[in-house]
CSV table of C-alpha atoms and ligand atoms in Angstrom, one decimal:
chain,number,residue,atom,x,y,z
A,25,MET,CA,63.4,169.7,63.0
A,26,ILE,CA,60.5,171.1,60.4
A,27,VAL,CA,57.2,171.8,62.0
A,28,THR,CA,54.5,171.1,59.3
A,29,THR,CA,51.4,171.8,61.0
A,30,ILE,CA,50.6,174.3,64.1
A,31,LYS,CA,47.4,175.2,66.3
A,32,CYS,CA,48.8,178.6,67.0
A,33,GLY,CA,45.8,180.2,68.6
A,34,ILE,CA,45.7,183.9,67.9
A,35,MET,CA,49.1,185.3,68.1
A,36,ARG,CA,49.4,189.4,67.5
A,37,PHE,CA,53.1,190.3,66.4
A,38,ILE,CA,55.0,193.5,66.5
A,39,LEU,CA,57.3,194.4,63.9
A,40,VAL,CA,60.3,196.6,64.7
A,41,GLY,CA,62.1,197.8,61.6
A,42,THR,CA,60.0,197.5,58.7
A,43,GLY,CA,62.4,197.5,55.7
A,44,LEU,CA,63.1,194.5,53.3
A,45,MET,CA,63.2,191.4,55.9
A,46,ALA,CA,60.0,193.0,57.3
A,47,GLN,CA,58.2,192.6,54.1
A,48,GLU,CA,59.2,189.1,54.3
A,49,HIS,CA,57.7,188.0,57.8
A,50,ILE,CA,54.7,189.8,56.7
A,51,ARG,CA,53.9,187.6,54.1
A,52,ASN,CA,55.0,184.4,55.8
A,53,LEU,CA,52.8,185.8,58.9
A,54,ALA,CA,50.1,185.8,56.5
A,55,LEU,CA,50.5,182.0,55.8
A,56,VAL,CA,50.0,181.0,59.6
A,57,PRO,CA,46.4,180.8,60.8
A,58,GLY,CA,45.7,183.4,63.7
A,59,ALA,CA,48.9,185.5,63.2
A,60,ARG,CA,48.4,189.0,62.8
A,61,VAL,CA,50.4,192.2,63.1
A,62,VAL,CA,49.3,194.7,65.2
A,63,ALA,CA,51.9,197.5,65.6
A,64,LEU,CA,54.8,198.7,63.3
A,65,VAL,CA,57.9,200.4,64.7
A,66,ASP,CA,60.4,202.2,62.1
A,67,PRO,CA,61.8,206.0,62.5
A,68,GLU,CA,61.4,206.2,58.4
A,69,PRO,CA,58.1,206.8,57.3
A,70,CYS,CA,58.6,205.3,53.7
A,71,SER,CA,59.5,201.9,55.5
A,72,ILE,CA,55.9,202.4,57.5
A,73,THR,CA,54.2,203.0,54.1
A,74,TRP,CA,55.7,199.7,52.6
A,75,ALA,CA,54.7,197.7,55.8
A,76,ARG,CA,51.4,198.7,55.3
A,77,GLU,CA,51.2,198.0,51.8
A,78,SER,CA,52.7,194.6,52.4
A,79,LEU,CA,50.0,194.1,55.2
A,80,ARG,CA,47.3,195.0,52.5
A,81,ASN,CA,48.2,192.8,49.9
A,82,SER,CA,48.8,189.8,52.3
A,83,PHE,CA,46.2,190.1,54.9
A,84,GLY,CA,43.6,192.1,53.2
A,85,GLU,CA,42.4,195.9,53.5
A,86,LYS,CA,41.8,196.5,57.2
A,87,ALA,CA,45.2,194.9,58.1
A,88,ALA,CA,46.9,198.0,57.2
A,89,ASP,CA,45.1,200.2,59.7
A,90,ILE,CA,47.3,199.6,62.5
A,91,PRO,CA,49.4,202.0,64.8
A,92,ALA,CA,52.9,202.7,63.8
A,93,TYR,CA,55.5,204.1,66.1
A,94,ALA,CA,59.3,205.6,65.9
A,95,ASP,CA,60.6,203.8,68.3
A,96,VAL,CA,60.1,200.9,70.8
A,97,PRO,CA,59.2,202.9,74.4
A,98,SER,CA,56.5,204.4,72.6
A,99,MET,CA,55.0,201.6,70.8
A,100,LEU,CA,55.3,199.7,74.4
A,101,ALA,CA,53.3,202.3,76.2
A,102,THR,CA,50.4,201.6,74.4
A,103,THR,CA,50.5,198.0,72.4
A,104,GLU,CA,49.3,195.0,73.5
A,105,ALA,CA,50.6,191.9,71.7
A,106,ASP,CA,52.3,188.3,72.2
A,107,ALA,CA,55.5,188.5,70.2
A,108,VAL,CA,57.7,190.9,68.3
A,109,ILE,CA,59.9,190.3,65.5
A,110,VAL,CA,63.1,192.7,65.6
A,111,ALA,CA,64.4,193.2,61.7
A,112,SER,CA,66.1,196.6,62.2
A,113,PRO,CA,69.9,197.1,61.0
A,114,ASN,CA,72.2,194.9,63.2
A,115,TYR,CA,73.9,198.0,64.7
A,116,THR,CA,70.6,198.7,66.4
A,117,HIS,CA,69.8,195.3,67.7
A,118,HIS,CA,71.4,195.6,71.2
A,119,ASP,CA,69.4,198.9,72.0
A,120,VAL,CA,66.4,198.2,70.3
A,121,ILE,CA,66.1,194.8,72.4
A,122,LEU,CA,66.9,196.1,75.8
A,123,PRO,CA,63.2,197.6,76.5
A,124,LEU,CA,61.5,194.6,74.7
A,125,LEU,CA,63.5,192.2,77.1
A,126,GLU,CA,61.6,193.9,80.1
A,127,THR,CA,58.3,192.6,78.8
A,128,ASP,CA,57.0,189.2,78.7
A,129,LEU,CA,56.5,189.4,75.0
A,130,HIS,CA,58.3,186.3,72.9
A,131,ILE,CA,61.3,187.8,70.8
A,132,LEU,CA,62.2,186.7,67.5
A,133,CYS,CA,65.7,188.7,66.4
A,134,GLU,CA,66.7,188.7,63.5
A,135,LYS,CA,70.5,187.6,62.9
A,136,PRO,CA,73.4,188.7,64.0
A,137,LEU,CA,72.4,189.1,67.4
A,138,CYS,CA,74.6,192.0,67.6
A,139,THR,CA,77.5,193.2,65.9
A,140,THR,CA,79.8,193.0,68.7
A,141,ILE,CA,80.7,190.2,71.4
A,142,PRO,CA,80.1,192.4,74.2
A,143,ASP,CA,76.7,193.5,73.0
A,144,ALA,CA,75.9,190.0,72.3
A,145,THR,CA,77.0,189.0,75.6
A,146,ASP,CA,75.2,191.5,77.2
A,147,ILE,CA,71.9,190.1,75.6
A,148,VAL,CA,72.7,186.6,76.5
A,149,ALA,CA,72.6,187.8,80.4
A,150,ARG,CA,69.6,189.7,80.1
A,151,THR,CA,67.5,186.7,78.6
A,152,LYS,CA,67.7,184.9,81.9
A,153,GLY,CA,64.5,184.1,83.6
A,154,ARG,CA,62.3,185.8,81.2
A,155,LYS,CA,59.2,184.6,80.7
A,156,GLY,CA,58.9,185.2,77.0
A,157,ILE,CA,61.0,183.0,74.4
A,158,PHE,CA,64.2,184.8,73.1
A,159,TRP,CA,65.0,183.5,69.5
A,160,VAL,CA,67.8,184.6,67.0
A,161,GLY,CA,66.5,184.4,63.3
A,162,MET,CA,69.2,182.0,62.2
A,163,GLU,CA,66.9,180.6,59.5
A,164,TYR,CA,69.1,178.6,57.2
A,165,ARG,CA,68.3,175.8,59.7
A,166,PHE,CA,65.1,175.8,58.4
A,167,MET,CA,65.4,175.7,54.7
A,168,PRO,CA,63.7,172.0,54.1
A,169,PRO,CA,66.7,170.7,52.6
A,170,VAL,CA,69.2,172.1,55.3
A,171,SER,CA,67.0,170.8,58.0
A,172,ARG,CA,66.9,167.1,56.1
A,173,PHE,CA,70.7,167.7,55.6
A,174,ILE,CA,71.1,168.0,59.5
A,175,SER,CA,69.1,165.2,60.5
A,176,ASP,CA,70.7,163.0,57.9
A,177,VAL,CA,74.0,164.0,59.6
A,178,HIS,CA,72.6,163.3,63.2
A,179,GLU,CA,71.2,160.2,62.3
A,180,GLY,CA,74.6,159.0,61.2
A,181,LYS,CA,74.2,158.6,57.6
A,182,THR,CA,77.8,159.7,56.9
A,183,GLY,CA,79.1,157.6,59.8
A,184,ILE,CA,81.2,159.6,62.0
A,185,LEU,CA,81.5,163.2,61.0
A,186,ARG,CA,84.8,164.1,59.9
A,187,ARG,CA,84.4,167.2,57.6
A,188,LEU,CA,81.8,169.8,56.5
A,189,ALA,CA,82.1,172.2,53.8
A,190,LEU,CA,79.7,174.9,53.2
A,191,HIS,CA,79.7,177.0,50.0
A,192,GLU,CA,77.5,180.2,49.5
A,193,HIS,CA,78.0,181.6,45.8
A,194,ARG,CA,75.5,184.6,45.5
A,195,PHE,CA,75.0,188.1,44.6
A,196,PRO,CA,76.4,191.2,46.0
A,197,PHE,CA,74.7,192.4,49.2
A,198,LEU,CA,71.1,194.1,48.1
A,199,ARG,CA,70.3,198.0,48.8
A,200,LYS,CA,69.2,198.7,52.2
A,201,VAL,CA,67.4,201.7,53.8
A,202,GLY,CA,70.2,204.4,54.5
A,203,ASP,CA,72.8,201.9,53.1
A,204,TRP,CA,73.6,200.8,56.4
A,205,ASN,CA,75.0,197.5,55.0
A,206,ARG,CA,78.2,198.7,53.4
A,207,PHE,CA,80.3,199.6,56.4
A,208,ASN,CA,81.7,196.9,59.0
A,209,HIS,CA,81.1,199.0,61.9
A,210,ASN,CA,76.9,198.9,61.1
A,211,THR,CA,77.0,195.1,60.4
A,212,GLY,CA,79.7,193.8,62.4
A,213,GLY,CA,81.7,192.6,58.8
A,214,THR,CA,80.3,190.3,56.3
A,215,MET,CA,81.7,187.5,58.4
A,216,VAL,CA,79.2,188.1,61.3
A,217,GLU,CA,76.6,189.9,59.3
A,218,LYS,CA,76.2,187.3,56.5
A,219,CYS,CA,78.3,184.6,57.7
A,220,CYS,CA,76.6,184.1,61.1
A,221,HIS,CA,74.0,181.8,59.3
A,222,PHE,CA,77.1,179.1,58.1
A,223,PHE,CA,78.8,179.5,61.4
A,224,ASP,CA,75.6,178.5,63.1
A,225,LEU,CA,75.1,175.7,60.9
A,226,MET,CA,78.8,174.6,61.6
A,227,THR,CA,77.8,174.4,65.3
A,228,CYS,CA,74.6,173.0,64.8
A,229,ILE,CA,75.7,170.2,62.5
A,230,VAL,CA,78.9,169.5,64.4
A,231,GLN,CA,77.7,169.8,67.8
A,232,ALA,CA,81.1,170.7,69.2
A,233,SER,CA,82.8,173.6,70.6
A,234,PRO,CA,85.0,175.8,67.8
A,235,VAL,CA,88.6,176.0,68.9
A,236,ARG,CA,90.4,178.0,66.1
A,237,VAL,CA,89.4,180.1,62.8
A,238,PHE,CA,91.5,181.3,59.9
A,239,CYS,CA,89.9,183.4,57.4
A,240,SER,CA,91.1,184.6,54.0
A,241,GLY,CA,89.1,187.3,52.7
A,242,ALA,CA,88.8,191.0,51.4
A,243,ALA,CA,86.5,193.3,49.3
A,244,ASP,CA,87.8,192.7,45.6
A,245,VAL,CA,85.0,193.6,43.4
A,246,ASN,CA,81.7,194.5,44.8
A,247,HIS,CA,80.7,197.9,45.8
A,248,LEU,CA,84.1,199.5,45.2
A,249,ASP,CA,82.8,202.3,42.8
A,250,GLU,CA,80.4,203.4,45.2
A,251,ASN,CA,81.0,206.2,47.5
A,252,TYR,CA,79.2,207.6,50.9
A,253,ASP,CA,80.2,211.1,51.9
A,254,GLY,CA,83.8,210.5,51.0
A,255,GLN,CA,83.7,206.7,52.1
A,256,VAL,CA,84.1,203.5,49.9
A,257,PRO,CA,82.3,200.4,51.7
A,258,ASP,CA,84.8,198.2,53.4
A,259,ILE,CA,82.9,195.0,53.6
A,260,ILE,CA,84.5,191.5,52.5
A,261,ASP,CA,82.8,190.2,49.7
A,262,ASN,CA,84.5,186.6,49.1
A,263,SER,CA,86.6,184.5,51.7
A,264,TYR,CA,87.7,181.1,52.5
A,265,THR,CA,87.1,180.4,56.3
A,266,ILE,CA,88.4,177.0,58.1
A,267,VAL,CA,87.2,176.3,61.6
A,268,ASP,CA,88.5,173.7,63.6
A,269,PHE,CA,86.4,171.9,66.5
A,270,ASP,CA,87.4,170.3,69.4
A,271,ASN,CA,86.1,166.7,68.4
A,272,GLY,CA,88.5,167.2,65.9
A,273,VAL,CA,85.9,167.9,63.2
A,274,ARG,CA,87.2,170.5,60.4
A,275,ALA,CA,84.8,172.8,58.8
A,276,MET,CA,85.1,175.2,56.0
A,277,LEU,CA,83.3,178.3,54.8
A,278,ASP,CA,83.8,179.4,51.0
A,279,LEU,CA,81.9,182.5,50.5
A,280,CYS,CA,81.6,184.4,47.1
A,281,MET,CA,79.1,187.4,46.7
A,282,PHE,CA,80.1,188.2,43.0
A,283,ALA,CA,78.7,184.6,41.7
A,284,GLU,CA,75.1,185.7,41.0
A,285,GLY,CA,75.1,183.5,37.7
A,286,ALA,CA,75.6,180.4,39.8
A,287,GLU,CA,73.3,177.4,39.5
A,288,GLU,CA,73.3,176.6,43.2
A,289,GLN,CA,73.4,179.4,45.6
A,290,GLU,CA,74.6,176.9,48.5
A,291,GLN,CA,76.0,173.7,48.8
A,292,LEU,CA,76.6,171.9,52.0
A,293,VAL,CA,78.8,168.5,52.0
A,294,ALA,CA,79.6,166.5,54.9
A,295,ILE,CA,81.9,163.4,55.2
A,296,GLY,CA,82.0,161.0,57.6
A,297,ASP,CA,84.0,157.5,57.8
A,298,ARG,CA,81.4,155.8,55.9
A,299,ALA,CA,79.8,158.1,53.5
A,300,LYS,CA,79.5,161.6,51.7
A,301,LEU,CA,76.3,163.6,51.7
A,302,GLU,CA,75.7,166.7,49.9
A,303,VAL,CA,72.7,169.0,49.2
A,304,GLY,CA,72.3,172.0,46.7
A,305,ILE,CA,69.9,174.9,47.1
A,306,PRO,CA,67.9,176.1,45.1
A,307,SER,CA,67.7,172.6,43.5
A,308,GLY,CA,66.9,170.8,46.6
A,309,ILE,CA,68.9,167.9,45.4
A,310,LYS,CA,70.4,165.7,48.2
A,311,ILE,CA,72.7,163.1,47.5
A,312,LEU,CA,74.6,160.4,49.8
A,313,SER,CA,77.4,158.6,48.3
A,314,PRO,CA,78.3,155.8,50.5
A,315,ARG,CA,82.2,154.5,50.4
A,316,VAL,CA,82.9,151.0,48.1
A,317,PRO,CA,85.8,149.3,47.7
A,318,VAL,CA,87.4,150.7,44.6
A,319,GLY,CA,86.2,148.9,41.4
A,320,GLU,CA,82.6,147.8,43.1
A,321,PRO,CA,79.6,149.9,41.6
A,322,LYS,CA,78.8,152.6,43.3
A,323,ALA,CA,75.5,153.0,45.6
A,324,VAL,CA,74.6,156.7,45.8
A,325,THR,CA,70.9,157.7,46.3
A,326,ARG,CA,69.7,160.9,45.2
A,327,GLU,CA,66.2,162.5,46.6
A,328,VAL,CA,64.7,166.2,46.0
A,329,ILE,CA,63.8,167.9,48.8
A,330,GLU,CA,60.8,169.9,47.8
A,331,VAL,CA,59.5,173.2,49.2
A,332,ARG,CA,55.8,174.4,49.0
A,333,GLU,CA,55.1,176.7,46.3
A,334,ASP,CA,53.1,179.2,48.2
A,335,VAL,CA,55.9,179.1,51.2
A,336,LEU,CA,58.9,179.6,48.3
A,337,ALA,CA,56.8,182.7,46.7
A,338,ALA,CA,56.5,184.4,50.3
A,339,GLY,CA,60.1,184.9,50.7
A,340,HIS,CA,63.7,184.9,49.3
A,341,HIS,CA,65.1,182.1,51.6
A,342,HIS,CA,63.9,178.8,50.4
A,343,GLY,CA,61.1,178.2,52.6
A,344,ALA,CA,63.6,179.2,55.5
A,345,THR,CA,61.5,182.1,57.2
A,346,TYR,CA,58.1,180.2,57.3
A,347,TYR,CA,59.3,176.9,58.6
A,348,GLN,CA,61.4,179.1,61.5
A,349,LEU,CA,58.2,180.8,62.1
A,350,LEU,CA,56.4,177.6,62.8
A,351,ALA,CA,59.1,176.6,65.1
A,352,PHE,CA,59.1,179.9,66.8
A,353,LEU,CA,55.4,179.7,67.6
A,354,GLU,CA,55.7,175.8,68.9
A,355,ALA,CA,58.2,177.2,71.5
A,356,ALA,CA,56.4,180.4,72.1
A,357,ALA,CA,53.3,178.1,73.2
A,358,GLY,CA,55.7,175.8,75.2
A,359,ARG,CA,55.5,172.7,73.0
A,360,ALA,CA,58.9,172.4,71.6
A,361,PRO,CA,62.4,174.0,72.9
A,362,VAL,CA,63.8,177.1,71.6
A,363,GLN,CA,65.9,176.0,68.9
A,364,VAL,CA,68.1,179.1,68.1
A,365,THR,CA,68.8,180.5,71.4
A,366,ALA,CA,70.6,183.6,72.5
A,367,GLU,CA,74.1,181.8,73.4
A,368,ASP,CA,73.7,180.3,69.5
A,369,GLY,CA,73.7,183.5,68.5
A,370,LEU,CA,76.3,184.7,70.5
A,371,LEU,CA,78.4,181.9,69.4
A,372,ALA,CA,78.0,182.4,65.9
A,373,VAL,CA,78.7,186.3,66.5
A,374,LYS,CA,82.4,185.1,68.1
A,375,ILE,CA,83.2,182.9,65.1
A,376,GLY,CA,82.1,185.8,62.8
A,377,THR,CA,84.4,188.1,65.0
A,378,ALA,CA,87.3,185.7,65.0
A,379,ALA,CA,86.8,185.1,61.2
A,380,GLU,CA,87.2,189.4,60.8
A,381,ILE,CA,90.0,189.7,62.9
A,382,SER,CA,91.5,186.7,61.0
A,383,ALA,CA,91.4,188.0,57.6
A,384,ARG,CA,92.4,191.3,58.8
A,385,GLU,CA,95.6,190.5,60.6
A,386,LYS,CA,96.1,187.2,58.6
A,387,ARG,CA,96.7,185.1,61.2
A,388,VAL,CA,94.9,182.0,63.0
A,389,VAL,CA,92.5,183.3,65.7
A,390,ARG,CA,91.7,181.2,68.6
A,391,LEU,CA,88.0,181.4,70.3
A,392,SER,CA,89.9,181.4,73.6
A,393,GLU,CA,91.2,184.9,72.8
A,394,LEU,CA,87.8,186.1,72.8
A,395,GLU,CA,86.5,185.5,76.1
A,396,GLY,CA,86.1,187.7,78.9
B,1094,LIG,N1,67.5,186.0,57.9
B,1094,LIG,C1,67.7,186.5,57.0
B,1094,LIG,O1,68.5,185.7,56.2
B,1094,LIG,C2,67.9,188.0,56.7
B,1094,LIG,C3,68.0,188.7,55.5
B,1094,LIG,C4,67.9,189.9,55.1
B,1094,LIG,C5,68.2,190.6,56.6
B,1094,LIG,N2,68.3,190.0,57.8
B,1094,LIG,C6,68.4,190.9,58.8
B,1094,LIG,O2,67.2,191.7,59.0
B,1094,LIG,C7,67.6,193.0,59.6
B,1094,LIG,C8,66.7,193.9,58.7
B,1094,LIG,O3,67.6,194.1,57.5
B,1094,LIG,P1,66.5,194.6,56.2
B,1094,LIG,O4,67.3,193.9,55.0
B,1094,LIG,O5,65.3,194.8,56.4
B,1094,LIG,O6,67.4,195.9,56.3
B,1094,LIG,P2,66.4,197.5,56.0
B,1094,LIG,O7,67.5,198.6,56.0
B,1094,LIG,O8,65.7,197.0,54.4
B,1094,LIG,O9,65.4,197.8,56.8
B,1094,LIG,C9,65.7,198.1,58.1
B,1094,LIG,C10,64.6,198.9,59.0
B,1094,LIG,O10,65.1,199.2,60.2
B,1094,LIG,C11,64.7,200.8,60.6
B,1094,LIG,N3,65.2,201.3,61.1
B,1094,LIG,C12,66.4,201.9,61.7
B,1094,LIG,N4,66.4,201.8,62.9
B,1094,LIG,C13,65.6,201.6,63.4
B,1094,LIG,C14,65.4,201.5,64.9
B,1094,LIG,N5,66.3,201.9,66.0
B,1094,LIG,N6,64.2,201.1,65.3
B,1094,LIG,C15,63.5,200.3,64.4
B,1094,LIG,N7,63.5,200.2,63.4
B,1094,LIG,C16,64.9,201.1,62.7
B,1094,LIG,C17,64.8,201.4,58.9
B,1094,LIG,O11,64.3,202.9,59.0
B,1094,LIG,C18,64.6,200.2,58.0
B,1094,LIG,O12,63.1,200.7,57.4
B,1094,LIG,C19,68.9,193.1,59.8
B,1094,LIG,O13,69.6,192.7,60.8
B,1094,LIG,C20,69.3,192.2,58.7
B,1094,LIG,O14,70.6,191.7,59.2
B,1094,LIG,C21,68.1,188.9,57.8
């Protein structure tokens, strides 16, 4: 669901982790009337400086004049706020979130929820009974073309869904502060770190439980000439993953991270017993192709799903960060449900972990193996 208007009131945000993604959050917060940033947390002074520059550019001179802290406990001791965005590296999420869960703050935690199933399971348990909401940043659901694709499938435009294919053909992983994203132990592995978005889309679209996963993937092209204290990056840069669901739907993710020249970065294709539905990003072109008897004229309909220019300019995720933020604020205000729960975050980590094991051990991994 896309929320296009919002009565936010004043919403005071804390940013934990002020690197690349936090800059995108700052630019998008500036588009929401009433939203402002009241504290920054990052152990790296350069990142704090970067965030202050972004605050100045997005909100005006005075907005940069806010306290900064090296860790969450010291920030909590002196800060009054309504919400917090956690955008620190994946491997820090669990420990960063723990003290935040002891407060009433509304929490938006960047994906993936955690790098391991035990850590993500622990967070799910600790979110129970809190006053503030907990939301995992699976924001691809909120790209306007993707949101429309999801609602078309749920409205039955394909008939009964049988197949779902998701393709991401894009550029290699960007540089991060301290190069943390070059190693599986920091990220959870590419199938968790990056592909949690797509596994979340699968479960959101299919609305059934994943049963088994087969992933063929490896580090074949990217980062192989890089060296960090004698270690070469070990992250998968391309893969095919098949996920079977308990309602019989088969889903597929095709990831290639050395395809920066591709015209469409993401393509989603759903086929049911009555029609094929596809959408591309960034074109926003959505095509519905109903089945017709062989020899009869095709009955294809095309539509372009646009995204507001200022929203596109505020991020690198085709409007997802902004529309997710609006939906988060609606949920925090009690006017809408949390759309991406801690449980959703855990499920995406489970499928991603199954895919990592599958690629490594070259076998099918059942989700039931990962329980307990
Ligand atoms: N939603 C998306 O599509 C999307 C896109 C990019 C990144 N992300 C996620 O956002 C998070 C941050 O990624 P990034 O690209 O901004 O990385 P980054 O390296 O650019 O920034 C991370 C920042 O966190 C800081 N940090 C490290 N340990 C910390 C701690 N314990 N407490 C507070 N801050 C700490 C680092 O100093 C750095 O400034 C990751 O979880 C990543 O997966 C999500």
